[in-house]
């Protein structure tokens, strides 16, 4: 199969790396193309990258037709928001990604909240605010702390937890008056703050069949101890032990949130196909789940810790999903192994603020044979035959082992051997003393197995 992966970050590197290890039914390896990819993908895993603008539907469709691509996998949210998946499908291309209309689950917080309210999907109570005046009034009707969310896409930086009214008013002024996040923040959602443990749940769906892919736990704050500003993600972990201990949470989330959402999307006339990422909060005592947000794609850095654990044929499952045949995929075709993974994101020291310098610094890397793990590139380039670091999130070091503690040791063993002048990372990803702050791993009832779910056709319009 000839597969094109759209995107250029560590998430897309992880997907390409995973697919490059698979073979088709005739035993031949898949041909993987990264559009545009980045130099680090070629440097690390000899992946083929092509500098195609993925927001240019005409040029992209022409390239895909010329290269006889069998399947397109869309990684980031921006191409979904501008309708690239629709443009490809109109030209007969098989696409693993939701439509532009279905992607509104992520691209508009207001639309997502309205859907949840209409179909009684558990989520925090919220006010949609289309003007600064409306938003300030909403503050008066809700108790603190307030969670203020930009309506549009903000690269993981559009959520603000405000504990006093002055802070909340300042945030609203920056978003809605100063347009600190551009058009993304011209409208906002203000919602109640929910206590509990945050979980990222990933499923694959073709609009009727739902296949759970697993749970991950990520770290959004910039500094150790979950302090500092919100980021796109500073690290993540997942493990078989935590999966099994929290099977009840997954079962509840599938039954109470994911399945009703997929059914609702079909009834709205925009059936959802691809990966759905539910950002959930779980009450520690009752195990009740509420959805905080939906993302219409794999998370970053969650994807980097999921891909090493995946067993079976991901390409086959993605192709089946694109053709609404996901019910044919078995547990042997797609499942997670009994291991653990930890991912540590290496960033420039100014992240998430824009770096005042555009200078790229040479990276000192560990030899490929000197570590047991995987390194995924997000913002690296080859300049004058030297690998150099850009700004923002640059690399994700992933440790893969039998236990979470061993995986953490391997991830940090890689990270400590990577150096460039501006390099920085959190030191407490998956730290044992902090795990209970991410998830209470004691189930309240006996776990219930969840293999896959079929949304009843009678309920899908």
Short mmCIF file of C-alpha atoms in Angstrom, two decimals:
data_model
loop_
_atom_site.label_atom_id
_atom_site.label_comp_id
_atom_site.label_asym_id
_atom_site.label_seq_id
_atom_site.Cartn_x
_atom_site.Cartn_y
_atom_site.Cartn_z
CA UNK A 1 0.00 0.00 0.00
CA UNK A 2 1.20 3.52 -0.82
CA UNK A 3 0.37 5.76 2.16
CA UNK A 4 0.73 9.55 2.45
CA UNK A 5 0.83 11.08 5.93
CA UNK A 6 0.00 14.78 6.10
CA UNK A 7 1.86 16.79 8.75
CA UNK A 8 5.33 17.56 9.96
CA UNK A 9 5.41 17.00 13.71
CA UNK A 10 6.45 14.24 16.11
CA UNK A 11 2.92 12.80 15.95
CA UNK A 12 3.20 12.31 12.19
CA UNK A 13 6.73 10.92 12.62
CA UNK A 14 5.35 8.34 15.07
CA UNK A 15 2.55 7.29 12.70
CA UNK A 16 4.97 7.03 9.75
CA UNK A 17 7.46 5.04 11.86
CA UNK A 18 4.75 2.60 12.92
CA UNK A 19 3.35 2.10 9.42
CA UNK A 20 6.83 1.67 7.93
CA UNK A 21 7.29 -1.47 10.05
CA UNK A 22 4.21 -3.18 8.62
CA UNK A 23 3.75 -5.27 5.47
CA UNK A 24 0.82 -5.80 3.16
CA UNK A 25 -0.98 -9.09 2.56
CA UNK A 26 1.64 -10.07 -0.03
CA UNK A 27 4.45 -9.53 2.48
CA UNK A 28 5.75 -6.32 0.90
CA UNK A 29 6.46 -3.26 3.07
CA UNK A 30 4.18 -0.28 2.68
CA UNK A 31 5.54 2.75 0.84
CA UNK A 32 5.32 5.71 3.20
CA UNK A 33 5.38 9.36 2.10
CA UNK A 34 5.44 12.25 4.59
CA UNK A 35 3.96 15.54 3.36
CA UNK A 36 5.80 17.73 4.11
CA UNK A 37 7.44 15.89 7.01
CA UNK A 38 10.69 17.23 8.42
CA UNK A 39 14.41 16.59 8.01
CA UNK A 40 14.55 14.67 11.28
CA UNK A 41 12.23 11.98 9.96
CA UNK A 42 14.69 11.23 7.19
CA UNK A 43 17.66 11.55 9.54
CA UNK A 44 16.22 9.21 12.20
CA UNK A 45 14.30 6.60 10.21
CA UNK A 46 15.05 7.26 6.51
CA UNK A 47 11.44 8.25 5.81
CA UNK A 48 10.63 9.90 2.47
CA UNK A 49 9.56 13.53 2.93
CA UNK A 50 8.18 15.80 0.20
CA UNK A 51 7.73 19.60 0.60
CA UNK A 52 4.04 19.77 -0.33
CA UNK A 53 1.82 22.51 1.14
CA UNK A 54 -0.92 20.48 2.80
CA UNK A 55 -3.34 23.42 2.92
CA UNK A 56 -3.23 23.72 -0.89
CA UNK A 57 -5.90 21.20 -1.87
CA UNK A 58 -5.28 21.51 -5.62
CA UNK A 59 -1.51 20.90 -5.42
CA UNK A 60 -1.98 18.19 -2.80
CA UNK A 61 -4.62 16.30 -4.81
CA UNK A 62 -2.47 16.51 -7.93
CA UNK A 63 0.56 15.11 -6.09
CA UNK A 64 -1.49 12.26 -4.59
CA UNK A 65 -2.97 11.37 -7.99
CA UNK A 66 0.46 11.48 -9.68
CA UNK A 67 1.99 9.20 -7.04
CA UNK A 68 -0.94 6.74 -7.01
CA UNK A 69 -1.50 7.01 -3.25
CA UNK A 70 -3.83 4.37 -1.80
CA UNK A 71 -4.48 5.98 1.59
CA UNK A 72 -4.04 9.45 3.06
CA UNK A 73 -3.68 9.84 6.84
CA UNK A 74 -4.19 13.39 8.14
CA UNK A 75 -2.23 14.10 11.33
CA UNK A 76 -2.83 17.69 12.52
CA UNK A 77 -6.06 19.61 13.00
CA UNK A 78 -5.41 22.54 10.64
CA UNK A 79 -5.99 20.57 7.37
CA UNK A 80 -9.23 19.22 8.83
CA UNK A 81 -10.42 22.72 9.65
CA UNK A 82 -9.87 23.91 6.07
CA UNK A 83 -11.60 20.92 4.46
CA UNK A 84 -8.67 18.98 3.01
CA UNK A 85 -10.26 15.61 3.84
CA UNK A 86 -13.41 16.60 1.92
CA UNK A 87 -11.41 17.79 -1.11
CA UNK A 88 -9.54 14.49 -1.23
CA UNK A 89 -12.67 12.35 -0.89
CA UNK A 90 -14.37 14.30 -3.68
CA UNK A 91 -11.52 13.14 -5.92
CA UNK A 92 -11.94 9.51 -4.93
CA UNK A 93 -9.03 9.33 -2.46
CA UNK A 94 -9.26 7.04 0.58
CA UNK A 95 -8.80 9.23 3.67
CA UNK A 96 -8.32 8.32 7.31
CA UNK A 97 -9.69 11.48 8.95
CA UNK A 98 -13.06 13.09 9.68
CA UNK A 99 -14.77 15.57 7.38
CA UNK A 100 -14.57 19.31 7.95
CA UNK A 101 -18.10 19.27 9.37
CA UNK A 102 -17.34 16.37 11.75
CA UNK A 103 -14.08 18.01 12.85
CA UNK A 104 -16.14 20.79 14.43
CA UNK A 105 -16.04 18.63 17.54
CA UNK A 106 -12.54 20.08 17.88
CA UNK A 107 -12.52 23.23 15.76
CA UNK A 108 -15.42 24.90 17.62
CA UNK A 109 -15.77 24.55 21.39
CA UNK A 110 -19.16 26.27 21.15
CA UNK A 111 -20.46 23.76 18.59
CA UNK A 112 -19.17 20.85 20.68
CA UNK A 113 -20.88 22.19 23.82
CA UNK A 114 -24.16 22.64 21.96
CA UNK A 115 -23.99 19.05 20.68
CA UNK A 116 -23.35 17.72 24.20
CA UNK A 117 -26.26 19.70 25.59
CA UNK A 118 -28.64 18.55 22.84
CA UNK A 119 -27.78 14.86 23.26
CA UNK A 120 -27.19 14.79 27.05
CA UNK A 121 -23.52 13.88 26.73
CA UNK A 122 -21.87 14.42 30.14
CA UNK A 123 -19.76 17.59 30.18
CA UNK A 124 -19.19 20.65 32.35
CA UNK A 125 -21.91 23.28 32.46
CA UNK A 126 -20.94 26.21 30.29
CA UNK A 127 -21.89 29.57 28.78
CA UNK A 128 -21.14 30.38 25.15
CA UNK A 129 -20.03 33.99 24.81
CA UNK A 130 -20.04 35.75 21.46
CA UNK A 131 -19.03 39.15 22.84
CA UNK A 132 -16.82 40.55 25.58
CA UNK A 133 -19.90 41.95 27.34
CA UNK A 134 -21.58 38.52 27.37
CA UNK A 135 -18.43 36.92 28.75
CA UNK A 136 -18.07 39.41 31.60
CA UNK A 137 -21.72 38.89 32.51
CA UNK A 138 -21.24 35.09 32.50
CA UNK A 139 -18.53 35.45 35.16
CA UNK A 140 -21.15 36.93 37.51
CA UNK A 141 -23.44 33.91 37.12
CA UNK A 142 -20.87 31.19 37.86
CA UNK A 143 -18.74 30.37 40.91
CA UNK A 144 -14.95 30.44 40.68
CA UNK A 145 -12.68 29.02 39.45
CA UNK A 146 -13.66 29.64 35.85
CA UNK A 147 -12.39 27.68 32.85
CA UNK A 148 -12.17 30.00 29.85
CA UNK A 149 -11.71 28.35 26.45
CA UNK A 150 -11.09 29.96 23.10
CA UNK A 151 -13.73 28.73 20.67
CA UNK A 152 -11.30 28.01 17.81
CA UNK A 153 -8.02 26.17 17.32
CA UNK A 154 -5.17 27.43 19.50
CA UNK A 155 -2.54 24.65 19.34
CA UNK A 156 -3.34 23.48 22.86
CA UNK A 157 -2.87 26.97 24.33
CA UNK A 158 -6.48 28.16 24.39
CA UNK A 159 -7.57 26.98 27.87
CA UNK A 160 -7.23 29.21 30.94
CA UNK A 161 -8.15 28.31 34.53
CA UNK A 162 -8.83 31.54 36.42
CA UNK A 163 -9.17 31.56 40.20
CA UNK A 164 -10.16 35.19 40.77
CA UNK A 165 -12.31 37.66 38.87
CA UNK A 166 -9.47 40.04 38.05
CA UNK A 167 -7.51 37.22 36.39
CA UNK A 168 -10.62 36.09 34.50
CA UNK A 169 -11.41 39.60 33.24
CA UNK A 170 -7.80 40.07 32.14
CA UNK A 171 -7.93 36.77 30.22
CA UNK A 172 -11.17 37.75 28.49
CA UNK A 173 -9.74 41.15 27.54
CA UNK A 174 -6.62 39.56 26.04
CA UNK A 175 -8.65 37.03 24.07
CA UNK A 176 -11.65 39.06 22.94
CA UNK A 177 -10.32 42.63 22.80
CA UNK A 178 -6.60 42.29 22.14
CA UNK A 179 -7.11 39.11 20.06
CA UNK A 180 -4.06 37.41 21.62
CA UNK A 181 -5.03 34.18 19.84
CA UNK A 182 -6.39 35.85 16.72
CA UNK A 183 -9.78 34.73 15.44
CA UNK A 184 -9.63 31.61 17.65
CA UNK A 185 -10.41 33.70 20.72
CA UNK A 186 -12.99 36.14 19.38
CA UNK A 187 -15.67 33.87 20.88
CA UNK A 188 -15.23 31.89 24.09
CA UNK A 189 -16.77 29.23 26.28
CA UNK A 190 -16.77 29.77 30.04
CA UNK A 191 -17.41 26.55 31.93
CA UNK A 192 -17.44 25.24 35.47
CA UNK A 193 -14.28 23.73 36.89
CA UNK A 194 -14.57 19.98 37.47
CA UNK A 195 -12.47 18.13 40.02
CA UNK A 196 -11.00 14.75 39.13
CA UNK A 197 -8.36 12.93 37.11
CA UNK A 198 -7.74 13.77 33.46
CA UNK A 199 -7.59 10.92 30.96
CA UNK A 200 -7.07 10.90 27.19
CA UNK A 201 -9.10 8.13 25.53
CA UNK A 202 -8.54 7.24 21.87
CA UNK A 203 -10.90 5.28 19.65
CA UNK A 204 -11.05 4.47 15.96
CA UNK A 205 -14.47 4.65 14.32
CA UNK A 206 -16.04 4.54 10.87
CA UNK A 207 -19.27 6.10 12.12
CA UNK A 208 -20.85 2.83 13.28
CA UNK A 209 -18.17 0.56 14.72
CA UNK A 210 -15.98 1.84 17.55
CA UNK A 211 -12.59 0.27 18.33
CA UNK A 212 -10.90 1.47 21.56
CA UNK A 213 -7.20 2.21 21.05
CA UNK A 214 -6.29 2.91 24.66
CA UNK A 215 -5.87 5.53 27.37
CA UNK A 216 -2.99 7.95 27.82
CA UNK A 217 -2.12 10.52 30.45
CA UNK A 218 -0.45 13.73 29.35
CA UNK A 219 1.18 16.77 30.96
CA UNK A 220 -0.02 20.12 29.64
CA UNK A 221 1.78 22.50 32.02
CA UNK A 222 5.22 23.78 31.11
CA UNK A 223 7.05 23.22 34.41
CA UNK A 224 7.56 20.37 36.88
CA UNK A 225 4.76 19.94 39.38
CA UNK A 226 2.17 20.96 36.77
CA UNK A 227 3.10 24.62 37.11
CA UNK A 228 3.56 27.29 34.50
CA UNK A 229 1.55 28.05 31.34
CA UNK A 230 -0.50 25.62 29.28
CA UNK A 231 1.32 24.05 26.35
CA UNK A 232 0.57 21.67 23.53
CA UNK A 233 1.96 18.89 25.74
CA UNK A 234 5.24 18.28 27.59
CA UNK A 235 5.02 14.50 27.93
CA UNK A 236 2.75 11.49 28.23
CA UNK A 237 2.62 7.88 29.36
CA UNK A 238 0.51 4.76 29.01
CA UNK A 239 0.82 1.23 30.34
CA UNK A 240 -0.94 -2.13 30.26
CA UNK A 241 -1.12 -2.21 34.07
CA UNK A 242 -3.02 1.06 34.22
CA UNK A 243 -5.20 -0.01 31.27
CA UNK A 244 -6.38 -3.14 33.08
CA UNK A 245 -6.83 -1.42 36.43
CA UNK A 246 -8.99 1.23 34.80
CA UNK A 247 -11.02 -0.88 32.39
CA UNK A 248 -14.17 0.30 34.15
CA UNK A 249 -13.35 3.91 33.27
CA UNK A 250 -12.90 3.02 29.62
CA UNK A 251 -16.16 1.07 29.62
CA UNK A 252 -18.07 3.97 31.14
CA UNK A 253 -16.52 6.49 28.77
CA UNK A 254 -17.34 4.37 25.72
CA UNK A 255 -20.92 3.82 26.86
CA UNK A 256 -21.71 7.28 28.27
CA UNK A 257 -19.67 9.60 26.03
CA UNK A 258 -18.09 8.11 22.90
CA UNK A 259 -20.99 5.99 21.60
CA UNK A 260 -23.63 8.73 22.15
CA UNK A 261 -21.33 11.24 20.43
CA UNK A 262 -20.79 9.07 17.35
CA UNK A 263 -24.55 8.46 17.16
CA UNK A 264 -25.25 12.17 17.56
CA UNK A 265 -22.83 13.10 14.79
CA UNK A 266 -24.65 10.79 12.36
CA UNK A 267 -28.00 12.26 13.37
CA UNK A 268 -26.57 15.74 12.75
CA UNK A 269 -25.75 14.73 9.18
CA UNK A 270 -21.96 14.72 9.68
CA UNK A 271 -20.98 11.11 10.50
CA UNK A 272 -17.61 10.83 12.19
CA UNK A 273 -14.84 8.66 10.72
CA UNK A 274 -11.21 8.44 11.88
CA UNK A 275 -9.62 8.78 15.30
CA UNK A 276 -11.63 10.45 18.04
CA UNK A 277 -9.72 11.69 21.07
CA UNK A 278 -11.82 12.29 24.16
CA UNK A 279 -10.23 14.46 26.80
CA UNK A 280 -12.06 13.24 29.90
CA UNK A 281 -12.18 14.02 33.58
CA UNK A 282 -12.98 11.15 35.96
CA UNK A 283 -14.46 11.66 39.42
CA UNK A 284 -12.17 9.88 41.87
CA UNK A 285 -14.90 8.33 44.00
CA UNK A 286 -17.81 7.62 41.64
CA UNK A 287 -15.68 7.06 38.48
CA UNK A 288 -18.23 9.15 36.57
CA UNK A 289 -16.76 10.54 33.33
CA UNK A 290 -17.30 13.97 31.78
CA UNK A 291 -15.83 15.13 28.50
CA UNK A 292 -13.66 18.24 28.73
CA UNK A 293 -12.89 18.41 25.02
CA UNK A 294 -12.80 16.38 21.83
CA UNK A 295 -9.96 16.30 19.34
CA UNK A 296 -10.49 15.05 15.82
CA UNK A 297 -7.10 13.31 15.51
CA UNK A 298 -4.36 11.61 17.51
CA UNK A 299 -2.95 13.71 20.33
CA UNK A 300 0.61 14.97 20.44
CA UNK A 301 2.49 13.68 22.49
CA UNK A 302 -0.01 10.88 23.22
CA UNK A 303 0.42 9.41 19.74
CA UNK A 304 4.16 9.00 20.36
CA UNK A 305 3.51 6.72 23.34
CA UNK A 306 0.64 4.80 21.73
CA UNK A 307 2.40 3.82 18.50
CA UNK A 308 5.18 1.70 20.07
CA UNK A 309 2.56 -0.39 21.94
CA UNK A 310 0.29 -1.02 18.95
CA UNK A 311 0.17 -4.57 17.69
CA UNK A 312 -1.35 -5.82 14.45
CA UNK A 313 -1.86 -3.99 11.19
CA UNK A 314 -2.56 -0.30 11.70
CA UNK A 315 -2.55 0.42 7.96
CA UNK A 316 -5.16 -2.29 7.36
CA UNK A 317 -7.36 -0.88 10.14
CA UNK A 318 -7.03 2.70 8.84
CA UNK A 319 -7.93 1.59 5.30
CA UNK A 320 -10.92 -0.38 6.61
CA UNK A 321 -12.06 2.67 8.58
CA UNK A 322 -11.81 4.87 5.48
CA UNK A 323 -14.07 2.41 3.64
CA UNK A 324 -16.56 1.91 6.51
CA UNK A 325 -15.48 -1.69 7.06
CA UNK A 326 -14.12 -1.35 10.57
CA UNK A 327 -16.40 -4.15 11.82
CA UNK A 328 -14.08 -6.59 10.03
CA UNK A 329 -11.10 -5.56 12.22
CA UNK A 330 -10.43 -8.00 15.07
CA UNK A 331 -8.41 -7.67 18.27
CA UNK A 332 -5.58 -9.52 16.50
CA UNK A 333 -5.65 -6.85 13.79
CA UNK A 334 -5.35 -3.96 16.25
CA UNK A 335 -4.53 -3.99 19.96
CA UNK A 336 -2.01 -2.73 22.52
CA UNK A 337 0.71 -4.98 23.92
CA UNK A 338 1.33 -5.65 27.64
CA UNK A 339 4.07 -3.04 28.01
CA UNK A 340 4.50 0.58 29.10
CA UNK A 341 5.72 3.70 27.33
CA UNK A 342 6.79 7.14 28.54
CA UNK A 343 7.35 10.14 26.29
CA UNK A 344 9.37 13.23 27.25
CA UNK A 345 9.05 16.30 25.02
CA UNK A 346 12.18 18.38 24.50
CA UNK A 347 11.51 22.05 23.78
CA UNK A 348 13.34 25.34 23.44
CA UNK A 349 13.65 27.16 26.76
CA UNK A 350 11.17 29.92 25.80
CA UNK A 351 8.32 27.58 24.89
CA UNK A 352 5.34 28.16 24.82
CA UNK A 353 6.17 31.84 24.32
CA UNK A 354 7.61 32.76 20.91
CA UNK A 355 11.38 32.55 20.94
CA UNK A 356 13.03 35.97 20.58
CA UNK A 357 15.71 34.38 18.40
CA UNK A 358 15.29 32.53 15.11
CA UNK A 359 18.79 31.09 15.39
CA UNK A 360 18.97 27.32 15.05
CA UNK A 361 21.41 25.49 17.31
CA UNK A 362 23.26 22.25 16.48
CA UNK A 363 21.94 19.17 18.30
CA UNK A 364 24.17 16.60 19.96
CA UNK A 365 22.39 13.27 19.63
CA UNK A 366 22.92 9.84 21.19
CA UNK A 367 23.93 7.17 18.71
CA UNK A 368 21.02 5.07 17.49
CA UNK A 369 22.53 1.96 19.05
CA UNK A 370 23.16 3.54 22.45
CA UNK A 371 19.60 3.63 23.75
CA UNK A 372 16.52 1.42 24.02
CA UNK A 373 13.69 3.60 22.86
CA UNK A 374 12.45 5.73 20.00
CA UNK A 375 13.12 9.36 19.13
CA UNK A 376 10.51 11.31 17.18
CA UNK A 377 11.32 14.65 15.52
CA UNK A 378 9.00 17.66 15.42
CA UNK A 379 11.09 20.73 14.57
CA UNK A 380 14.55 19.77 13.39
CA UNK A 381 16.37 20.51 10.16
CA UNK A 382 19.55 19.55 8.40
CA UNK A 383 21.67 22.62 7.67
CA UNK A 384 25.13 22.22 6.17
CA UNK A 385 24.99 18.49 7.00
CA UNK A 386 24.29 19.27 10.68
CA UNK A 387 21.09 18.50 12.56
CA UNK A 388 19.79 21.70 14.17
CA UNK A 389 16.90 22.51 16.51
CA UNK A 390 14.10 24.93 15.78
CA UNK A 391 11.78 26.52 18.34
CA UNK A 392 8.75 25.20 20.21
CA UNK A 393 8.50 21.45 20.62
CA UNK A 394 11.54 19.90 18.97
CA UNK A 395 11.76 16.19 19.87
CA UNK A 396 9.95 13.46 21.82
CA UNK A 397 12.07 10.81 23.54
CA UNK A 398 10.06 7.63 24.14
CA UNK A 399 11.04 4.78 26.46
CA UNK A 400 9.38 1.40 25.91
CA UNK A 401 9.67 -1.39 28.52
CA UNK A 402 7.79 -3.98 30.55
CA UNK A 403 7.00 -1.56 33.38
CA UNK A 404 6.27 2.13 33.62
CA UNK A 405 9.32 2.74 35.82
CA UNK A 406 11.62 1.03 33.32
CA UNK A 407 10.06 2.96 30.43
CA UNK A 408 10.58 6.23 32.31
CA UNK A 409 14.25 5.41 32.92
CA UNK A 410 14.74 4.72 29.22
CA UNK A 411 12.98 7.90 28.11
CA UNK A 412 15.11 10.08 30.37
CA UNK A 413 18.26 8.17 29.40
CA UNK A 414 17.63 9.33 25.83
CA UNK A 415 16.68 12.87 26.85
CA UNK A 416 19.77 13.50 28.97
CA UNK A 417 22.06 12.62 26.05
CA UNK A 418 20.38 15.13 23.71
CA UNK A 419 21.83 18.61 23.93
CA UNK A 420 21.50 21.94 22.20
CA UNK A 421 21.95 25.46 23.52
CA UNK A 422 18.24 26.12 24.23
CA UNK A 423 17.17 22.58 25.26
CA UNK A 424 14.68 22.17 28.10
CA UNK A 425 12.23 19.52 29.35
CA UNK A 426 10.20 18.50 32.37
CA UNK A 427 11.84 16.04 34.73
CA UNK A 428 8.70 14.59 36.36
CA UNK A 429 6.88 12.83 33.50
CA UNK A 430 5.43 9.56 34.88
CA UNK A 431 7.26 10.10 38.17
CA UNK A 432 5.93 7.56 40.66
CA UNK A 433 5.14 10.12 43.36
CA UNK A 434 3.03 12.07 40.89
CA UNK A 435 1.05 9.26 39.26
CA UNK A 436 -1.90 9.54 41.62
CA UNK A 437 -2.22 13.19 40.59
CA UNK A 438 -2.81 11.97 37.04
CA UNK A 439 -5.13 9.05 37.73
CA UNK A 440 -6.43 7.08 40.70
CA UNK A 441 -5.64 3.53 39.60
CA UNK A 442 -7.98 1.80 42.05
CA UNK A 443 -11.24 0.75 40.33
CA UNK A 444 -14.48 0.93 42.30
CA UNK A 445 -15.87 -2.26 40.74
CA UNK A 446 -14.61 -5.33 38.91
CA UNK A 447 -13.29 -4.35 35.46
CA UNK A 448 -15.46 -4.95 32.42
CA UNK A 449 -13.85 -5.94 29.14
CA UNK A 450 -14.40 -3.64 26.14
CA UNK A 451 -13.34 -5.00 22.76
CA UNK A 452 -15.36 -2.93 20.32
CA UNK A 453 -18.75 -1.27 20.10
CA UNK A 454 -21.24 -1.11 17.28
CA UNK A 455 -23.54 1.88 17.09
CA UNK A 456 -26.95 0.43 16.25
CA UNK A 457 -27.75 1.23 12.60
CA UNK A 458 -31.36 2.00 13.55
CA UNK A 459 -30.08 4.92 15.62
CA UNK A 460 -27.80 6.28 12.93
CA UNK A 461 -29.50 8.63 10.51
#
